[in-house]
Amino acid sequence: AAGDFQHEVERPKIAFDDVGGMKDLKEEIRVKIIYPLEHPEVYAAYGKTIGGGIMLYGPPGCGKTYLARATAGQINAGFLSIGISDVLDMYIGQSEKQLHQVFAQARANTPCVLFFDEVDALGAKRSDLRGGGQRQMINQFLAELDGVEHSNEGVLVLAATNAPWHVDPAFRRPGRFDRVMFVPPPDDEARADILRLHLAGKPTRDIDYAHLAKNTKNYSGADLKALVDLAVEAKLTESIKRGSPPQPITGADLRAAAKKHKPTTTE
Ligand code: ATP
């Protein structure tokens, strides 16, 4: 029932340093939503209004959700992650109530990063909202974003989509998701970083990260994590089967993993 619609407010343990690459994106998030939260007086001194969120778009697995979670961890804020399909309800009126409760929960837990995934599901061109309730749902969302009835102070809104062209243009007006940013597939340097980050704390030997990065073109962050997981799995089954002590993960193990797991992004 809509009356007890509660999501878990997470306390992420990752911060910006745990996210490979994305230097410009991190800076944009700092200036657009973190500094206004931490230093509102400086913005006021320059007559700069505070508010509005950022919409992240890009191919799957390239770290949109991860970056949003790290934003919360970066400032010790709560993190509330909502898939739009979670709040879509087949009964007219319920979706709006659920959406209101999501915002209410974020406002009750400030500072809080409120992250909406798959916002394209609300797009004007999508008709999978049943009962013709789409317009009401969008209007409710816009009213919540605008803070018409309740202030959104301390609520940092981020959204993500793989299909920005489906997102209703009303969402991009000032004070709403007025910054739209591309989260690209990781470049060579970012891929080396991501591999390093996911291997941190594990036993390794003979890993040439620059070389591995060159050989993992089109691998998303999620793909690179999969390579690490595969290499770990191979290593630990080997050690268990042989009854030998844990052996370090090597570049060859990761290259073998790359033969099994193919990249999911394209140029
Ligand atoms: P989707 O559109 O499928 O939701 P997404 O862009 O939100 O994709 P994430 O869920 O953030 O992708 O990424 C999946 C996983 O890949 C993350 O949990 C993380 O382990 C890893 N990953 C992706 N990008 C990075 C990165 N830049 N640094 C470190 N890890 C990353």
Short mmCIF file of C-alpha atoms and ligand atoms in Angstrom, two decimals:
data_model
loop_
_atom_site.label_atom_id
_atom_site.label_comp_id
_atom_site.label_asym_id
_atom_site.label_seq_id
_atom_site.Cartn_x
_atom_site.Cartn_y
_atom_site.Cartn_z
CA ALA A 1 0.00 0.00 0.00
CA ALA A 2 1.15 3.54 -0.64
CA GLY A 3 0.85 4.38 3.04
CA ASP A 4 3.92 2.40 3.99
CA PHE A 5 6.08 3.08 0.98
CA GLN A 6 9.56 3.52 2.40
CA HIS A 7 12.95 3.10 0.82
CA GLU A 8 16.15 2.53 2.68
CA VAL A 9 18.29 5.62 3.21
CA GLU A 10 21.82 4.32 2.61
CA ARG A 11 25.01 5.70 4.10
CA PRO A 12 27.48 5.10 1.25
CA LYS A 13 31.03 4.24 2.18
CA ILE A 14 32.47 5.25 -1.19
CA ALA A 15 33.53 8.80 -2.10
CA PHE A 16 34.86 10.58 -5.21
CA ASP A 17 38.29 8.97 -4.88
CA ASP A 18 36.68 5.56 -5.35
CA VAL A 19 35.32 6.56 -8.74
CA GLY A 20 37.78 6.14 -11.61
CA GLY A 21 38.05 8.98 -14.13
CA MET A 22 35.21 11.54 -14.31
CA LYS A 23 37.31 14.49 -13.18
CA ASP A 24 35.11 17.11 -14.83
CA LEU A 25 31.91 15.47 -13.65
CA LYS A 26 33.09 15.45 -10.05
CA GLU A 27 34.01 19.13 -10.31
CA GLU A 28 30.64 19.97 -11.82
CA ILE A 29 28.86 18.16 -8.98
CA ARG A 30 30.99 20.04 -6.44
CA VAL A 31 30.19 23.45 -7.87
CA LYS A 32 26.56 22.81 -8.70
CA ILE A 33 25.34 20.96 -5.62
CA ILE A 34 28.00 20.35 -2.95
CA TYR A 35 29.41 23.87 -2.48
CA PRO A 36 25.93 25.45 -2.33
CA LEU A 37 25.09 23.03 0.47
CA GLU A 38 28.31 23.67 2.37
CA HIS A 39 28.74 27.40 1.70
CA PRO A 40 25.34 28.95 0.96
CA GLU A 41 26.58 32.36 2.19
CA VAL A 42 29.17 32.60 -0.57
CA TYR A 43 26.53 31.96 -3.22
CA ALA A 44 24.26 34.53 -1.57
CA ALA A 45 27.07 37.11 -1.59
CA TYR A 46 27.25 36.83 -5.37
CA GLY A 47 23.49 36.73 -5.76
CA LYS A 48 23.75 33.25 -7.16
CA THR A 49 20.62 31.21 -6.64
CA ILE A 50 20.92 27.73 -5.27
CA GLY A 51 18.93 24.77 -6.44
CA GLY A 52 18.38 22.46 -9.30
CA GLY A 53 19.79 19.08 -9.98
CA ILE A 54 21.95 17.28 -12.47
CA MET A 55 20.86 14.74 -15.02
CA LEU A 56 23.47 12.15 -15.91
CA TYR A 57 23.18 10.29 -19.16
CA GLY A 58 25.25 7.69 -20.90
CA PRO A 59 25.59 4.02 -21.70
CA PRO A 60 24.81 1.36 -19.07
CA GLY A 61 27.47 0.31 -16.61
CA CYS A 62 29.60 3.44 -16.91
CA GLY A 63 29.09 4.62 -13.37
CA LYS A 64 26.07 6.94 -13.17
CA THR A 65 24.69 5.25 -10.08
CA TYR A 66 28.17 4.76 -8.66
CA LEU A 67 28.96 8.46 -9.05
CA ALA A 68 25.67 9.45 -7.41
CA ARG A 69 26.35 7.12 -4.48
CA ALA A 70 29.90 8.48 -4.17
CA THR A 71 28.50 12.04 -4.12
CA ALA A 72 26.55 11.14 -1.00
CA GLY A 73 29.58 9.43 0.56
CA GLN A 74 31.75 12.43 -0.27
CA ILE A 75 29.71 14.69 2.03
CA ASN A 76 28.49 12.07 4.51
CA ALA A 77 24.96 12.50 3.27
CA GLY A 78 22.23 9.90 3.07
CA PHE A 79 21.53 8.26 -0.26
CA LEU A 80 18.08 7.42 -1.49
CA SER A 81 18.01 5.61 -4.82
CA ILE A 82 14.73 5.30 -6.66
CA GLY A 83 14.06 3.53 -9.92
CA ILE A 84 11.21 5.30 -11.62
CA SER A 85 9.57 1.95 -12.28
CA ASP A 86 9.51 1.41 -8.48
CA VAL A 87 7.19 4.33 -8.01
CA LEU A 88 4.98 3.66 -10.99
CA ASP A 89 1.82 2.12 -9.72
CA MET A 90 -1.00 0.84 -11.81
CA TYR A 91 -3.62 2.61 -9.74
CA ILE A 92 -4.15 6.21 -10.66
CA GLY A 93 -3.04 8.51 -7.90
CA GLN A 94 -0.80 6.02 -6.11
CA SER A 95 2.32 6.86 -8.09
CA GLU A 96 2.01 10.51 -7.11
CA LYS A 97 1.61 9.57 -3.46
CA GLN A 98 4.62 7.32 -3.60
CA LEU A 99 6.69 9.99 -5.27
CA HIS A 100 5.66 12.49 -2.62
CA GLN A 101 6.72 10.05 0.08
CA VAL A 102 10.11 9.61 -1.54
CA PHE A 103 10.72 13.37 -1.42
CA ALA A 104 9.34 13.55 2.12
CA GLN A 105 11.76 10.85 3.19
CA ALA A 106 14.70 12.70 1.63
CA ARG A 107 13.63 15.96 3.34
CA ALA A 108 13.42 14.15 6.67
CA ASN A 109 16.98 12.84 6.25
CA THR A 110 18.98 15.85 5.08
CA PRO A 111 21.60 16.17 3.86
CA CYS A 112 20.47 13.56 1.39
CA VAL A 113 21.28 12.72 -2.21
CA LEU A 114 18.04 11.75 -3.90
CA PHE A 115 18.83 9.74 -7.00
CA PHE A 116 16.29 8.84 -9.68
CA ASP A 117 17.22 6.16 -12.15
CA GLU A 118 15.51 5.58 -15.53
CA VAL A 119 13.89 9.02 -15.63
CA ASP A 120 13.19 8.46 -19.31
CA ALA A 121 10.36 6.16 -18.15
CA LEU A 122 8.46 9.37 -17.40
CA GLY A 123 9.10 10.81 -20.83
CA ALA A 124 6.39 12.33 -22.95
CA LYS A 125 7.01 9.76 -25.65
CA ARG A 126 6.61 6.78 -23.40
CA SER A 127 3.18 5.27 -23.04
CA ASP A 128 3.85 2.50 -20.56
CA LEU A 129 2.27 4.52 -17.80
CA ARG A 130 -1.06 2.89 -17.35
CA GLY A 131 -4.39 4.57 -16.80
CA GLY A 132 -3.37 7.78 -18.52
CA GLY A 133 -1.82 8.99 -15.28
CA GLN A 134 1.38 10.06 -16.95
CA ARG A 135 0.74 13.79 -16.99
CA GLN A 136 -0.27 13.85 -13.32
CA MET A 137 2.83 11.88 -12.43
CA ILE A 138 5.08 14.30 -14.31
CA ASN A 139 3.33 17.30 -12.76
CA GLN A 140 3.72 15.84 -9.30
CA PHE A 141 7.40 15.23 -9.95
CA LEU A 142 7.90 18.81 -11.18
CA ALA A 143 6.07 20.24 -8.16
CA GLU A 144 8.21 18.18 -5.79
CA LEU A 145 11.39 19.27 -7.60
CA ASP A 146 10.30 22.91 -7.46
CA GLY A 147 9.64 22.53 -3.73
CA VAL A 148 6.22 24.10 -4.16
CA GLU A 149 4.89 22.93 -0.79
CA HIS A 150 8.04 21.90 1.06
CA SER A 151 11.56 23.24 0.84
CA ASN A 152 14.16 20.98 -0.70
CA GLU A 153 16.97 22.53 1.31
CA GLY A 154 19.60 19.87 1.92
CA VAL A 155 18.18 17.57 -0.73
CA LEU A 156 20.57 17.08 -3.66
CA VAL A 157 18.79 15.68 -6.67
CA LEU A 158 20.49 13.60 -9.32
CA ALA A 159 18.88 11.66 -12.11
CA ALA A 160 20.14 9.14 -14.62
CA THR A 161 19.02 7.86 -17.98
CA ASN A 162 20.31 5.92 -20.97
CA ALA A 163 17.85 7.74 -23.21
CA PRO A 164 17.90 11.50 -22.49
CA TRP A 165 15.88 12.24 -25.63
CA HIS A 166 12.86 10.53 -24.03
CA VAL A 167 12.94 12.73 -20.95
CA ASP A 168 10.18 15.32 -20.84
CA PRO A 169 11.75 18.73 -21.63
CA ALA A 170 9.94 20.30 -18.66
CA PHE A 171 12.43 18.49 -16.42
CA ARG A 172 15.31 20.47 -17.85
CA ARG A 173 14.04 23.95 -16.96
CA PRO A 174 15.96 26.14 -14.50
CA GLY A 175 15.81 24.92 -10.93
CA ARG A 176 15.01 21.40 -12.07
CA PHE A 177 17.51 19.13 -13.85
CA ASP A 178 19.08 22.17 -15.45
CA ARG A 179 22.48 20.54 -15.87
CA VAL A 180 22.66 17.59 -18.21
CA MET A 181 25.95 15.74 -18.26
CA PHE A 182 27.31 12.89 -20.29
CA VAL A 183 28.93 10.04 -18.36
CA PRO A 184 31.20 8.55 -21.00
CA PRO A 185 32.66 5.09 -21.28
CA PRO A 186 36.01 5.21 -19.45
CA ASP A 187 39.07 6.26 -21.50
CA ASP A 188 42.49 4.55 -21.19
CA GLU A 189 43.45 6.41 -18.05
CA ALA A 190 40.07 5.88 -16.39
CA ARG A 191 40.13 2.16 -17.20
CA ALA A 192 43.51 1.80 -15.54
CA ASP A 193 42.15 3.67 -12.50
CA ILE A 194 39.02 1.55 -12.33
CA LEU A 195 40.99 -1.70 -12.48
CA ARG A 196 43.33 -0.40 -9.79
CA LEU A 197 40.43 0.63 -7.58
CA HIS A 198 38.66 -2.71 -7.87
CA LEU A 199 41.86 -4.63 -7.20
CA ALA A 200 42.82 -2.50 -4.20
CA GLY A 201 43.34 -4.61 -1.10
CA LYS A 202 43.62 -7.86 -3.07
CA PRO A 203 46.88 -9.74 -3.57
CA THR A 204 48.31 -8.85 -7.01
CA ARG A 205 51.56 -9.31 -8.92
CA ASP A 206 52.91 -8.24 -12.33
CA ILE A 207 50.04 -6.03 -13.34
CA ASP A 208 50.81 -3.44 -16.00
CA TYR A 209 47.75 -1.24 -15.70
CA ALA A 210 48.52 0.96 -18.69
CA HIS A 211 48.91 -2.11 -20.87
CA LEU A 212 45.69 -3.68 -19.57
CA ALA A 213 43.85 -0.41 -20.15
CA LYS A 214 44.98 -0.40 -23.79
CA ASN A 215 43.68 -3.93 -24.18
CA THR A 216 40.26 -3.29 -22.67
CA LYS A 217 38.89 -0.72 -25.11
CA ASN A 218 35.09 -0.40 -24.89
CA TYR A 219 34.96 -2.07 -21.50
CA SER A 220 32.62 -0.15 -19.19
CA GLY A 221 33.31 0.27 -15.48
CA ALA A 222 30.90 -2.58 -14.84
CA ASP A 223 32.75 -4.73 -17.42
CA LEU A 224 36.09 -4.02 -15.72
CA LYS A 225 34.64 -4.94 -12.36
CA ALA A 226 33.43 -8.18 -13.97
CA LEU A 227 37.00 -8.92 -15.13
CA VAL A 228 38.28 -8.51 -11.60
CA ASP A 229 35.50 -10.73 -10.25
CA LEU A 230 36.26 -13.42 -12.83
CA ALA A 231 39.98 -13.33 -12.09
CA VAL A 232 39.32 -13.57 -8.35
CA GLU A 233 36.98 -16.51 -8.88
CA ALA A 234 39.50 -18.36 -11.04
CA LYS A 235 42.24 -17.74 -8.49
CA LEU A 236 40.30 -18.89 -5.50
CA THR A 237 38.90 -22.06 -7.05
CA GLU A 238 42.40 -22.91 -8.24
CA SER A 239 43.80 -22.45 -4.76
CA ILE A 240 41.00 -24.48 -3.15
CA LYS A 241 41.26 -27.32 -5.67
CA ARG A 242 45.01 -27.53 -5.34
CA GLY A 243 44.96 -26.98 -1.62
CA SER A 244 47.57 -24.28 -2.16
CA PRO A 245 47.80 -20.90 -0.38
CA PRO A 246 46.06 -17.93 -2.11
CA GLN A 247 48.10 -16.83 -5.15
CA PRO A 248 48.26 -13.18 -6.29
CA ILE A 249 46.15 -12.07 -9.25
CA THR A 250 48.29 -11.31 -12.32
CA GLY A 251 47.89 -9.45 -15.59
CA ALA A 252 47.59 -12.81 -17.33
CA ASP A 253 44.59 -13.68 -15.12
CA LEU A 254 42.89 -10.47 -16.14
CA ARG A 255 43.65 -11.03 -19.81
CA ALA A 256 42.14 -14.52 -19.50
CA ALA A 257 39.05 -12.97 -17.92
CA ALA A 258 38.81 -10.54 -20.84
CA LYS A 259 38.57 -13.52 -23.20
CA LYS A 260 35.45 -14.64 -21.34
CA HIS A 261 33.81 -11.27 -20.74
CA LYS A 262 33.45 -9.08 -23.82
CA PRO A 263 33.02 -5.28 -23.70
CA THR A 264 29.51 -3.84 -23.72
CA THR A 265 30.11 -0.30 -24.96
CA THR A 266 30.89 0.89 -28.47
CA GLU A 267 32.73 3.89 -29.94
P1 ATP B 1 22.98 1.59 -15.60
O1 ATP B 1 22.61 2.55 -16.67
O2 ATP B 1 23.05 0.16 -16.06
O3 ATP B 1 22.26 1.79 -14.30
P2 ATP B 1 25.25 2.96 -14.44
O4 ATP B 1 25.90 3.94 -15.35
O5 ATP B 1 24.39 3.47 -13.36
O6 ATP B 1 24.53 1.88 -15.32
P3 ATP B 1 26.72 1.74 -12.35
O7 ATP B 1 25.61 0.90 -11.79
O8 ATP B 1 27.03 2.98 -11.63
O9 ATP B 1 26.42 2.07 -13.85
O10 ATP B 1 28.04 0.89 -12.50
C1 ATP B 1 28.06 -0.50 -12.28
C2 ATP B 1 29.27 -0.91 -11.48
O11 ATP B 1 30.45 -0.72 -12.26
C3 ATP B 1 29.50 -0.08 -10.25
O12 ATP B 1 28.82 -0.61 -9.14
C4 ATP B 1 31.00 -0.12 -10.07
O13 ATP B 1 31.39 -1.28 -9.37
C5 ATP B 1 31.51 -0.23 -11.47
N1 ATP B 1 31.93 1.07 -12.02
C6 ATP B 1 31.36 1.74 -13.06
N2 ATP B 1 32.02 2.88 -13.31
C7 ATP B 1 33.00 2.97 -12.40
C8 ATP B 1 34.04 3.94 -12.14
N3 ATP B 1 34.16 5.05 -12.88
N4 ATP B 1 34.89 3.69 -11.12
C9 ATP B 1 34.79 2.57 -10.39
N5 ATP B 1 33.84 1.64 -10.58
C10 ATP B 1 32.97 1.82 -11.58
#
